[in-house]
CSV table of N, CA and C in Angstrom, one decimal:
chain,number,residue,atom,x,y,z
A,1,MET,N,34.0,7.3,-41.6
A,1,MET,CA,33.1,7.5,-40.8
A,1,MET,C,32.8,6.9,-39.6
A,2,PRO,N,32.6,7.7,-38.3
A,2,PRO,CA,32.8,6.8,-36.7
A,2,PRO,C,31.4,6.2,-37.0
A,3,GLU,N,31.1,4.9,-36.4
A,3,GLU,CA,30.2,4.0,-36.1
A,3,GLU,C,28.9,4.8,-34.6
A,4,PRO,N,27.7,4.7,-35.3
A,4,PRO,CA,27.2,5.2,-34.1
A,4,PRO,C,27.6,4.4,-32.6
A,5,GLU,N,27.2,5.2,-31.7
A,5,GLU,CA,27.7,4.5,-30.3
A,5,GLU,C,26.1,3.6,-30.1
A,6,PRO,N,26.0,2.2,-29.8
A,6,PRO,CA,25.2,1.5,-29.1
A,6,PRO,C,24.5,2.2,-28.1
A,7,GLU,N,23.3,2.5,-27.6
A,7,GLU,CA,22.5,2.9,-27.2
A,7,GLU,C,22.9,2.3,-25.9
A,8,PRO,N,22.8,3.0,-24.2
A,8,PRO,CA,23.3,2.1,-23.3
A,8,PRO,C,22.3,1.2,-22.8
A,9,GLU,N,22.4,0.4,-22.1
A,9,GLU,CA,21.4,-0.5,-21.4
A,9,GLU,C,20.5,0.5,-20.5
A,10,PRO,N,19.3,0.3,-20.0
A,10,PRO,CA,19.1,0.9,-19.1
A,10,PRO,C,19.6,0.1,-17.9
A,11,GLU,N,19.6,0.8,-17.0
A,11,GLU,CA,20.2,0.4,-15.6
A,11,GLU,C,19.0,-0.7,-15.0
A,12,PRO,N,19.2,-1.6,-14.2
A,12,PRO,CA,17.8,-2.1,-13.4
A,12,PRO,C,17.5,-1.5,-12.1
A,13,GLU,N,16.3,-0.9,-12.0
A,13,GLU,CA,16.1,-0.4,-11.1
A,13,GLU,C,16.6,-0.5,-9.2
A,14,PRO,N,16.9,0.0,-9.0
A,14,PRO,CA,17.5,-0.3,-7.6
A,14,PRO,C,16.2,-0.6,-6.4
A,15,GLU,N,16.2,-1.7,-5.8
A,15,GLU,CA,15.4,-2.5,-4.8
A,15,GLU,C,14.9,-1.0,-4.1
A,16,PRO,N,13.3,-1.2,-4.2
A,16,PRO,CA,12.9,0.0,-3.3
A,16,PRO,C,13.3,0.3,-2.0
A,17,GLU,N,13.9,1.0,-1.0
A,17,GLU,CA,14.2,1.2,0.2
A,17,GLU,C,12.7,1.2,0.9
A,18,PRO,N,12.9,0.6,2.3
A,18,PRO,CA,11.5,0.7,2.9
A,18,PRO,C,11.4,2.2,3.4
A,19,GLU,N,10.1,2.7,3.8
A,19,GLU,CA,10.2,3.8,4.0
A,19,GLU,C,10.9,3.6,5.5
A,20,PRO,N,11.4,5.6,5.6
A,20,PRO,CA,12.0,5.7,6.6
A,20,PRO,C,11.7,5.2,8.4
A,21,GLU,N,9.9,6.0,8.1
A,21,GLU,CA,9.5,5.0,9.3
A,21,GLU,C,9.9,3.7,9.6
A,22,LEU,N,8.9,3.1,8.8
A,22,LEU,CA,9.6,1.4,8.8
A,22,LEU,C,10.8,0.6,9.3
A,23,GLN,N,12.0,1.5,8.9
A,23,GLN,CA,12.8,1.1,8.7
A,23,GLN,C,13.2,1.4,10.4
A,24,LEU,N,12.7,2.6,10.9
A,24,LEU,CA,13.1,2.9,12.3
A,24,LEU,C,12.7,2.0,13.2
A,25,ARG,N,11.4,1.8,12.8
A,25,ARG,CA,10.7,0.7,13.6
A,25,ARG,C,11.0,-0.9,13.7
A,26,LEU,N,12.1,-1.3,12.8
A,26,LEU,CA,12.7,-2.3,12.3
A,26,LEU,C,14.1,-2.5,13.7
A,27,GLU,N,14.4,-1.3,13.3
A,27,GLU,CA,15.8,-0.9,13.9
A,27,GLU,C,15.4,-1.3,15.4
A,28,LEU,N,14.5,-0.1,15.6
A,28,LEU,CA,14.2,0.1,17.5
A,28,LEU,C,13.8,-1.5,17.7
A,29,ARG,N,13.0,-2.3,17.3
A,29,ARG,CA,12.5,-3.6,17.4
A,29,ARG,C,13.6,-4.5,17.8
A,30,LEU,N,14.5,-4.3,16.7
A,30,LEU,CA,16.0,-5.4,16.9
A,30,LEU,C,16.8,-5.0,18.0
A,31,GLU,N,16.7,-3.7,18.2
A,31,GLU,CA,17.4,-3.0,19.5
A,31,GLU,C,16.9,-3.4,21.2
A,32,LEU,N,15.4,-3.5,20.8
A,32,LEU,CA,14.6,-4.0,21.8
A,32,LEU,C,14.7,-5.4,22.6
A,33,GLU,N,14.8,-6.2,21.0
A,33,GLU,CA,14.9,-7.6,21.3
A,33,GLU,C,16.3,-7.9,22.3
A,34,LEU,N,17.5,-7.4,21.6
A,34,LEU,CA,18.8,-7.5,21.9
A,34,LEU,C,18.9,-7.1,23.2
A,35,GLU,N,18.3,-6.0,23.9
A,35,GLU,CA,18.2,-5.7,25.2
A,35,GLU,C,17.7,-6.6,26.0
A,36,LEU,N,16.4,-6.9,25.5
A,36,LEU,CA,15.4,-8.4,26.4
A,36,LEU,C,16.3,-9.6,26.4
A,37,GLU,N,16.9,-10.0,25.5
A,37,GLU,CA,18.0,-11.0,25.5
A,37,GLU,C,19.3,-11.3,26.3
A,38,LEU,N,19.5,-9.7,26.6
A,38,LEU,CA,21.1,-9.2,27.4
A,38,LEU,C,20.6,-9.4,28.6
A,39,GLU,N,19.1,-8.8,29.1
A,39,GLU,CA,18.8,-9.0,30.5
A,39,GLU,C,18.2,-9.9,31.0
A,40,LEU,N,17.5,-11.2,29.6
A,40,LEU,CA,17.4,-12.3,30.1
A,40,LEU,C,19.1,-13.0,30.7
A,41,GLU,N,20.0,-13.0,29.8
A,41,GLU,CA,21.4,-13.2,30.4
A,41,GLU,C,21.8,-13.0,31.5
A,42,LEU,N,21.6,-11.7,32.0
A,42,LEU,CA,22.1,-11.0,33.1
A,42,LEU,C,21.7,-11.7,34.5
A,43,GLU,N,19.8,-11.9,34.2
A,43,GLU,CA,19.2,-12.6,35.2
A,43,GLU,C,19.6,-13.8,35.6
A,44,LEU,N,20.2,-14.4,34.5
A,44,LEU,CA,20.5,-15.8,35.2
A,44,LEU,C,21.9,-16.2,36.1
A,45,GLU,N,22.8,-14.9,35.6
A,45,GLU,CA,23.8,-14.6,36.4
A,45,GLU,C,23.4,-14.2,38.1
A,46,PRO,N,23.5,-14.7,39.0
A,46,PRO,CA,23.4,-14.7,40.4
A,46,PRO,C,24.2,-13.3,40.8
A,47,GLY,N,23.2,-12.7,41.5
A,47,GLY,CA,23.6,-11.2,41.8
A,47,GLY,C,24.0,-9.8,40.7
A,48,VAL,N,23.8,-10.4,39.8
A,48,VAL,CA,23.8,-9.4,38.7
A,48,VAL,C,22.4,-8.6,38.3
A,49,ALA,N,21.6,-9.5,38.2
A,49,ALA,CA,20.0,-9.5,37.7
A,49,ALA,C,19.5,-8.0,39.1
A,50,GLN,N,19.9,-8.1,40.2
A,50,GLN,CA,19.2,-7.4,40.9
A,50,GLN,C,20.1,-5.8,40.6
A,51,VAL,N,21.0,-5.6,40.4
A,51,VAL,CA,21.5,-4.5,40.3
A,51,VAL,C,21.1,-4.0,39.2
A,52,HIS,N,20.6,-4.7,37.6
A,52,HIS,CA,20.5,-4.7,36.7
A,52,HIS,C,19.4,-4.0,36.8
A,53,CYS,N,18.0,-4.1,37.8
A,53,CYS,CA,17.0,-3.8,37.4
A,53,CYS,C,16.7,-2.4,38.2
A,54,HIS,N,17.8,-2.2,39.2
A,54,HIS,CA,17.5,-0.9,39.2
A,54,HIS,C,18.6,0.3,38.3
A,55,ARG,N,18.7,0.1,37.3
A,55,ARG,CA,19.0,1.2,36.6
A,55,ARG,C,18.0,2.1,36.2
A,56,TRP,N,16.4,2.2,36.3
A,56,TRP,CA,15.7,3.3,36.5
A,56,TRP,C,15.1,3.5,37.6
A,57,PRO,N,15.7,4.5,38.6
A,57,PRO,CA,15.2,4.2,40.3
A,57,PRO,C,13.5,4.6,40.5
A,58,LEU,N,13.0,3.8,41.0
A,58,LEU,CA,11.5,3.8,40.9
A,58,LEU,C,11.3,5.3,41.9
A,59,THR,N,12.1,5.7,42.6
A,59,THR,CA,11.4,6.3,43.7
A,59,THR,C,11.6,7.9,42.9
A,60,ARG,N,12.2,8.1,41.5
A,60,ARG,CA,11.8,9.3,41.3
A,60,ARG,C,10.6,9.5,40.6
A,61,GLN,N,10.3,10.3,41.0
A,61,GLN,CA,8.5,10.9,40.8
A,61,GLN,C,8.5,12.4,40.2
A,62,PRO,N,8.0,13.1,39.4
A,62,PRO,CA,7.5,14.3,38.9
A,62,PRO,C,7.4,14.8,39.7
A,63,THR,N,8.5,16.3,39.7
A,63,THR,CA,8.3,17.2,40.2
A,63,THR,C,7.6,18.5,39.9
A,64,HIS,N,6.7,19.3,40.8
A,64,HIS,CA,6.0,20.3,40.1
A,64,HIS,C,6.4,21.7,39.6
A,65,GLN,N,7.9,21.4,39.8
A,65,GLN,CA,8.5,22.6,39.5
A,65,GLN,C,8.8,22.8,37.7
A,66,ASN,N,8.3,21.5,37.4
A,66,ASN,CA,8.6,21.5,35.5
A,66,ASN,C,7.6,22.0,35.0
A,67,VAL,N,6.2,22.2,35.5
A,67,VAL,CA,5.1,22.3,35.1
A,67,VAL,C,5.4,24.3,34.6
C-alpha cells in the first residue's frame, strides 16, 4: 500500500509589488536626479554648459495653426 504523500508546504507569499503608479514615479524621479547630476557635471566643464542649455530652443513659440 503506497504511503500518502505529505501535503506540500504553503509557499511564502511574494512581497507585494509597489503600485504601478508609485513605481513609475520612483523611476521618473531617479531619471530626473540622474539628469540633474549630469547637467551639474556638464556645467563644471568650461564651454559645455552653454551648448547644453540650448537643448530646448527658447525661440519656439506655439503657432496658432495647431488650434
